[in-house]
Amino acid sequence: TPIFTFENITYQYADGTVALKDLTLSIDTGKKIALIGNNGAGKSTFFLLLNGIIKPTKGTILFHGKNLAYSRKEIRKLRQQVGIVFQNPDSQLFSSSVYEDIRFGPKNLGLSPERVKKTVDEVMKRTEIEALRDKPPHFLSIGQKKRVAIAGILVMEPELMVLDEPTAGLDPYYSKKIVDLLSEIHHKDRTIILSTHNVDLAYEWADEVIVLNDGELISKGTPWEVF
Ligand code: ADP
Ligand code: ADP
């Protein structure tokens, strides 16, 4: 079963803007997916639907084949299993140090302090931010902030990681480092979706490409099929 199936999803904002129109697609487990589309194509709206921050205006979303009814329990599960790294990392870095920031999620899960420490240390190592441990996140470079934000999500071990333009604002060297990190943390049970304007990146990194334009699905397939 796909992790998500969208059936005829329409999303309209309060001011009447239709951000997604009759979108039907599924997200298969374990894929590396690139979502491509111009500004205003509906990418962020799509992401907000994936983690239950917003509810479709019309249509049905299936999560692991089950119709999402948006009960509190389902929403809690969805938020645990779908982690979003927002485009502006400042919106999700709020602690006084990098370490505290990454510790926040696991600590709230009620794990033992030893377990929390072990998990946080592992993730910091994996994302190569150990040297930033005691720094206040606000003073980091944009690329460093992105790594910290990714670590803060990764530490929760979500089955789906969603990244809104993870390479925006990074020079080619740091873009590549972020993309390499995303390939490294991907595995058969962890699906990763990123949005990007960078067609080369999508071509090289993704197993699957989804193209949105003006709220509509234009194309979905392997990079080879889509481009
Ligand atoms: P993208 O992420 O691809 O740039 P968005 O999902 O942000 O696209 O936006 C899709 C459409 O919805 C755009 O026309 C945008 O202006 C509109 N939109 C986004 N957020 C809001 C909002 N909160 N209220 C009204 N319209 C919005
Ligand atoms: P320090 O100089 O404090 O030891 P570094 O500058 O080497 O730290 O960065 C620590 C980690 O953050 C490294 O993994 C590095 O790749 C990453 N990093 C540093 N600057 C950026 C940046 N601008 N964009 C992306 N990643 C960065």
GROMACS .gro file of C-alpha atoms and ligand atoms in nm:
model
  281
    1THR     CA    1   0.000   0.000   0.000
    2PRO     CA    2   0.125   0.351  -0.073
    3ILE     CA    3   0.196   0.566   0.231
    4PHE     CA    4  -0.042   0.830   0.093
    5THR     CA    5  -0.310   0.830  -0.170
    6PHE     CA    6  -0.475   1.157  -0.270
    7GLU     CA    7  -0.808   1.114  -0.443
    8ASN     CA    8  -0.946   1.419  -0.620
    9ILE     CA    9  -0.801   1.660  -0.369
   10THR     CA   10  -0.894   2.025  -0.395
   11TYR     CA   11  -0.773   2.285  -0.150
   12GLN     CA   12  -0.913   2.634  -0.136
   13TYR     CA   13  -0.781   2.903   0.099
   14ALA     CA   14  -1.015   3.128   0.294
   15ASP     CA   15  -0.970   3.411   0.042
   16GLY     CA   16  -1.094   3.187  -0.239
   17THR     CA   17  -0.756   3.093  -0.391
   18VAL     CA   18  -0.770   2.737  -0.520
   19ALA     CA   19  -0.420   2.610  -0.447
   20LEU     CA   20  -0.477   2.248  -0.553
   21LYS     CA   21  -0.727   2.130  -0.810
   22ASP     CA   22  -0.859   1.778  -0.825
   23LEU     CA   23  -0.525   1.622  -0.744
   24THR     CA   24  -0.506   1.244  -0.764
   25LEU     CA   25  -0.177   1.069  -0.693
   26SER     CA   26  -0.009   0.827  -0.459
   27ILE     CA   27   0.317   0.837  -0.268
   28ASP     CA   28   0.493   0.501  -0.253
   29THR     CA   29   0.697   0.393   0.045
   30GLY     CA   30   1.073   0.419   0.022
   31LYS     CA   31   1.095   0.654  -0.274
   32LYS     CA   32   1.306   0.967  -0.312
   33ILE     CA   33   1.063   1.209  -0.467
   34ALA     CA   34   1.122   1.555  -0.612
   35LEU     CA   35   0.826   1.789  -0.637
   36ILE     CA   36   0.876   2.051  -0.904
   37GLY     CA   37   0.666   2.354  -0.983
   38ASN     CA   38   0.681   2.730  -1.015
   39ASN     CA   39   0.604   2.965  -0.730
   40GLY     CA   40   0.238   2.933  -0.650
   41ALA     CA   41   0.210   2.585  -0.804
   42GLY     CA   42   0.075   2.442  -0.477
   43LYS     CA   43   0.384   2.268  -0.340
   44SER     CA   44   0.363   2.408   0.012
   45THR     CA   45  -0.009   2.344   0.025
   46PHE     CA   46   0.053   1.982  -0.074
   47PHE     CA   47   0.308   1.951   0.208
   48LEU     CA   48   0.071   2.097   0.466
   49LEU     CA   49  -0.189   1.838   0.365
   50LEU     CA   50   0.065   1.559   0.413
   51ASN     CA   51   0.111   1.632   0.778
   52GLY     CA   52  -0.243   1.724   0.857
   53ILE     CA   53  -0.185   2.095   0.923
   54ILE     CA   54  -0.468   2.161   0.679
   55LYS     CA   55  -0.760   1.947   0.565
   56PRO     CA   56  -0.868   1.914   0.202
   57THR     CA   57  -1.166   2.121   0.090
   58LYS     CA   58  -1.273   1.831  -0.132
   59GLY     CA   59  -1.152   1.478  -0.190
   60THR     CA   60  -1.010   1.199   0.020
   61ILE     CA   61  -0.666   1.136   0.160
   62LEU     CA   62  -0.573   0.778   0.245
   63PHE     CA   63  -0.286   0.726   0.488
   64HIS     CA   64  -0.157   0.369   0.465
   65GLY     CA   65  -0.473   0.286   0.278
   66LYS     CA   66  -0.700   0.420   0.546
   67ASN     CA   67  -0.932   0.714   0.496
   68LEU     CA   68  -0.806   1.004   0.708
   69ALA     CA   69  -1.085   1.122   0.930
   70TYR     CA   70  -0.873   1.381   1.116
   71SER     CA   71  -0.941   1.254   1.465
   72ARG     CA   72  -0.697   1.387   1.723
   73LYS     CA   73  -0.536   1.048   1.749
   74GLU     CA   74  -0.483   1.024   1.374
   75ILE     CA   75  -0.341   1.375   1.358
   76ARG     CA   76  -0.097   1.297   1.636
   77LYS     CA   77   0.019   0.986   1.452
   78LEU     CA   78   0.044   1.173   1.124
   79ARG     CA   79   0.259   1.446   1.277
   80GLN     CA   80   0.488   1.184   1.428
   81GLN     CA   81   0.526   0.994   1.106
   82VAL     CA   82   0.550   1.287   0.868
   83GLY     CA   83   0.824   1.537   0.946
   84ILE     CA   84   0.846   1.866   0.759
   85VAL     CA   85   1.156   2.077   0.720
   86PHE     CA   86   1.029   2.421   0.627
   87GLN     CA   87   1.199   2.644   0.377
   88ASN     CA   88   1.293   2.898   0.640
   89PRO     CA   89   1.467   2.701   0.915
   90ASP     CA   90   1.421   2.990   1.159
   91SER     CA   91   1.057   2.893   1.187
   92GLN     CA   92   1.152   2.565   1.353
   93LEU     CA   93   1.466   2.647   1.551
   94PHE     CA   94   1.373   2.797   1.882
   95SER     CA   95   1.599   2.663   2.156
   96SER     CA   96   1.904   2.831   2.305
   97SER     CA   97   2.146   2.577   2.161
   98VAL     CA   98   2.161   2.334   1.872
   99TYR     CA   99   2.173   2.041   2.111
  100GLU     CA  100   1.860   2.155   2.298
  101ASP     CA  101   1.683   2.207   1.972
  102ILE     CA  102   1.742   1.852   1.857
  103ARG     CA  103   1.672   1.708   2.200
  104PHE     CA  104   1.332   1.877   2.216
  105GLY     CA  105   1.131   1.620   2.016
  106PRO     CA  106   1.267   1.297   2.166
  107LYS     CA  107   1.249   1.446   2.515
  108ASN     CA  108   0.879   1.516   2.464
  109LEU     CA  109   0.821   1.157   2.358
  110GLY     CA  110   0.900   1.060   2.714
  111LEU     CA  111   1.199   0.837   2.637
  112SER     CA  112   1.454   0.775   2.909
  113PRO     CA  113   1.729   1.044   2.936
  114GLU     CA  114   1.994   0.788   2.831
  115ARG     CA  115   1.796   0.691   2.526
  116VAL     CA  116   1.736   1.056   2.435
  117LYS     CA  117   2.103   1.137   2.465
  118LYS     CA  118   2.208   0.839   2.256
  119THR     CA  119   1.958   0.917   1.979
  120VAL     CA  120   2.044   1.287   1.971
  121ASP     CA  121   2.419   1.221   1.964
  122GLU     CA  122   2.380   0.974   1.679
  123VAL     CA  123   2.174   1.210   1.470
  124MET     CA  124   2.412   1.502   1.531
  125LYS     CA  125   2.698   1.286   1.417
  126ARG     CA  126   2.513   1.169   1.110
  127THR     CA  127   2.419   1.523   1.008
  128GLU     CA  128   2.771   1.649   1.089
  129ILE     CA  129   2.667   1.917   1.332
  130GLU     CA  130   2.852   1.800   1.644
  131ALA     CA  131   3.078   2.106   1.627
  132LEU     CA  132   2.768   2.329   1.646
  133ARG     CA  133   2.633   2.160   1.957
  134ASP     CA  134   2.642   2.455   2.200
  135LYS     CA  135   2.580   2.733   1.950
  136PRO     CA  136   2.258   2.932   1.948
  137PRO     CA  137   2.083   2.830   1.624
  138HIS     CA  138   2.016   3.190   1.529
  139PHE     CA  139   2.382   3.266   1.470
  140LEU     CA  140   2.441   2.981   1.229
  141SER     CA  141   2.477   3.011   0.853
  142ILE     CA  142   2.170   2.924   0.650
  143GLY     CA  143   2.322   2.591   0.547
  144GLN     CA  144   2.403   2.502   0.904
  145LYS     CA  145   2.050   2.596   1.011
  146LYS     CA  146   1.913   2.363   0.746
  147ARG     CA  147   2.124   2.078   0.876
  148VAL     CA  148   2.003   2.145   1.229
  149ALA     CA  149   1.641   2.157   1.113
  150ILE     CA  150   1.690   1.828   0.925
  151ALA     CA  151   1.848   1.673   1.234
  152GLY     CA  152   1.554   1.791   1.447
  153ILE     CA  153   1.316   1.604   1.219
  154LEU     CA  154   1.536   1.300   1.156
  155VAL     CA  155   1.573   1.238   1.528
  156MET     CA  156   1.199   1.161   1.541
  157GLU     CA  157   1.252   0.885   1.283
  158PRO     CA  158   0.960   0.981   1.063
  159GLU     CA  159   0.863   0.741   0.788
  160LEU     CA  160   0.808   1.035   0.554
  161MET     CA  161   1.039   1.335   0.549
  162VAL     CA  162   0.919   1.638   0.359
  163LEU     CA  163   1.158   1.921   0.276
  164ASP     CA  164   1.043   2.250   0.133
  165GLU     CA  165   1.322   2.370  -0.099
  166PRO     CA  166   1.606   2.235   0.113
  167THR     CA  167   1.871   2.381  -0.117
  168ALA     CA  168   1.721   2.728  -0.161
  169GLY     CA  169   1.974   2.993  -0.072
  170LEU     CA  170   2.269   2.752  -0.065
  171ASP     CA  171   2.566   2.767  -0.295
  172PRO     CA  172   2.634   2.457  -0.509
  173TYR     CA  173   2.880   2.309  -0.260
  174TYR     CA  174   2.644   2.318   0.037
  175SER     CA  175   2.348   2.224  -0.182
  176LYS     CA  176   2.530   1.908  -0.277
  177LYS     CA  177   2.615   1.836   0.086
  178ILE     CA  178   2.249   1.864   0.184
  179VAL     CA  179   2.138   1.644  -0.104
  180ASP     CA  180   2.403   1.385  -0.020
  181LEU     CA  181   2.283   1.386   0.339
  182LEU     CA  182   1.927   1.325   0.220
  183SER     CA  183   2.042   1.029   0.012
  184GLU     CA  184   2.230   0.893   0.310
  185ILE     CA  185   1.937   0.909   0.550
  186HIS     CA  186   1.700   0.760   0.295
  187HIS     CA  187   1.633   0.387   0.320
  188LYS     CA  188   1.369   0.145   0.200
  189ASP     CA  189   1.125   0.229   0.480
  190ARG     CA  190   1.184   0.601   0.474
  191THR     CA  191   1.028   0.809   0.201
  192ILE     CA  192   1.171   1.153   0.129
  193ILE     CA  193   0.997   1.427  -0.067
  194LEU     CA  194   1.164   1.754  -0.146
  195SER     CA  195   1.048   2.049  -0.349
  196THR     CA  196   1.292   2.224  -0.574
  197HIS     CA  197   1.322   2.454  -0.873
  198ASN     CA  198   1.639   2.277  -0.967
  199VAL     CA  199   1.570   2.033  -1.249
  200ASP     CA  200   1.925   1.896  -1.248
  201LEU     CA  201   1.895   1.815  -0.881
  202ALA     CA  202   1.562   1.641  -0.937
  203TYR     CA  203   1.705   1.447  -1.227
  204GLU     CA  204   2.007   1.325  -1.037
  205TRP     CA  205   1.863   1.270  -0.692
  206ALA     CA  206   1.505   1.153  -0.734
  207ASP     CA  207   1.357   0.809  -0.808
  208GLU     CA  208   1.036   0.984  -0.892
  209VAL     CA  209   0.940   1.333  -1.005
  210ILE     CA  210   0.605   1.503  -0.955
  211VAL     CA  211   0.534   1.820  -1.151
  212LEU     CA  212   0.266   2.061  -1.036
  213ASN     CA  213   0.153   2.372  -1.217
  214ASP     CA  214  -0.116   2.607  -1.102
  215GLY     CA  215  -0.249   2.353  -0.854
  216GLU     CA  216  -0.272   2.074  -1.109
  217LEU     CA  217  -0.072   1.757  -1.159
  218ILE     CA  218   0.119   1.786  -1.484
  219SER     CA  219   0.335   1.478  -1.468
  220LYS     CA  220   0.454   1.200  -1.238
  221GLY     CA  221   0.710   0.931  -1.310
  222THR     CA  222   1.078   0.849  -1.312
  223PRO     CA  223   1.307   1.142  -1.397
  224TRP     CA  224   1.366   0.976  -1.731
  225GLU     CA  225   0.992   0.961  -1.805
  226VAL     CA  226   0.919   1.312  -1.684
  227PHE     CA  227   1.205   1.503  -1.845
  228ADP     P1  228   0.421   2.692  -0.387
  228ADP     O1  229   0.466   2.634  -0.258
  228ADP     O2  230   0.431   2.598  -0.503
  228ADP     O3  231   0.482   2.824  -0.416
  228ADP     P2  232   0.170   2.742  -0.247
  228ADP     O4  233   0.109   2.614  -0.206
  228ADP     O5  234   0.242   2.824  -0.146
  228ADP     O6  235   0.262   2.718  -0.375
  228ADP     O7  236   0.057   2.835  -0.307
  228ADP     C1  237  -0.042   2.789  -0.399
  228ADP     C2  238  -0.141   2.903  -0.421
  228ADP     O8  239  -0.211   2.929  -0.300
  228ADP     C3  240  -0.077   3.036  -0.461
  228ADP     O9  241  -0.165   3.101  -0.548
  228ADP     C4  242  -0.066   3.110  -0.330
  228ADP    O10  243  -0.069   3.248  -0.354
  228ADP     C5  244  -0.191   3.063  -0.259
  228ADP     N1  245  -0.177   3.065  -0.113
  228ADP     C6  246  -0.081   3.007  -0.038
  228ADP     N2  247  -0.103   3.026   0.093
  228ADP     C7  248  -0.216   3.100   0.101
  228ADP     C8  249  -0.293   3.153   0.209
  228ADP     N3  250  -0.259   3.133   0.336
  228ADP     N4  251  -0.404   3.223   0.178
  228ADP     C9  252  -0.442   3.242   0.050
  228ADP     N5  253  -0.376   3.194  -0.056
  228ADP    C10  254  -0.263   3.124  -0.031
  229ADP     P1  255   3.293   2.488   1.243
  229ADP     O1  256   3.376   2.579   1.154
  229ADP     O2  257   3.215   2.561   1.346
  229ADP     O3  258   3.363   2.366   1.291
  229ADP     P2  259   3.176   2.412   0.997
  229ADP     O4  260   3.167   2.545   0.931
  229ADP     O5  261   3.283   2.317   0.954
  229ADP     O6  262   3.179   2.431   1.153
  229ADP     O7  263   3.036   2.343   0.979
  229ADP     C1  264   2.992   2.235   1.056
  229ADP     C2  265   2.899   2.155   0.969
  229ADP     O8  266   2.803   2.241   0.908
  229ADP     C3  267   2.975   2.087   0.857
  229ADP     O9  268   2.917   1.961   0.833
  229ADP     C4  269   2.951   2.176   0.738
  229ADP    O10  270   2.945   2.098   0.622
  229ADP     C5  271   2.817   2.234   0.769
  229ADP     N1  272   2.808   2.369   0.715
  229ADP     C6  273   2.882   2.477   0.747
  229ADP     N2  274   2.846   2.585   0.680
  229ADP     C7  275   2.744   2.545   0.601
  229ADP     C8  276   2.664   2.612   0.502
  229ADP     N3  277   2.675   2.739   0.471
  229ADP     N4  278   2.571   2.538   0.441
  229ADP     C9  279   2.556   2.407   0.469
  229ADP     N5  280   2.628   2.340   0.560
  229ADP    C10  281   2.721   2.408   0.623
   0.00000   0.00000   0.00000
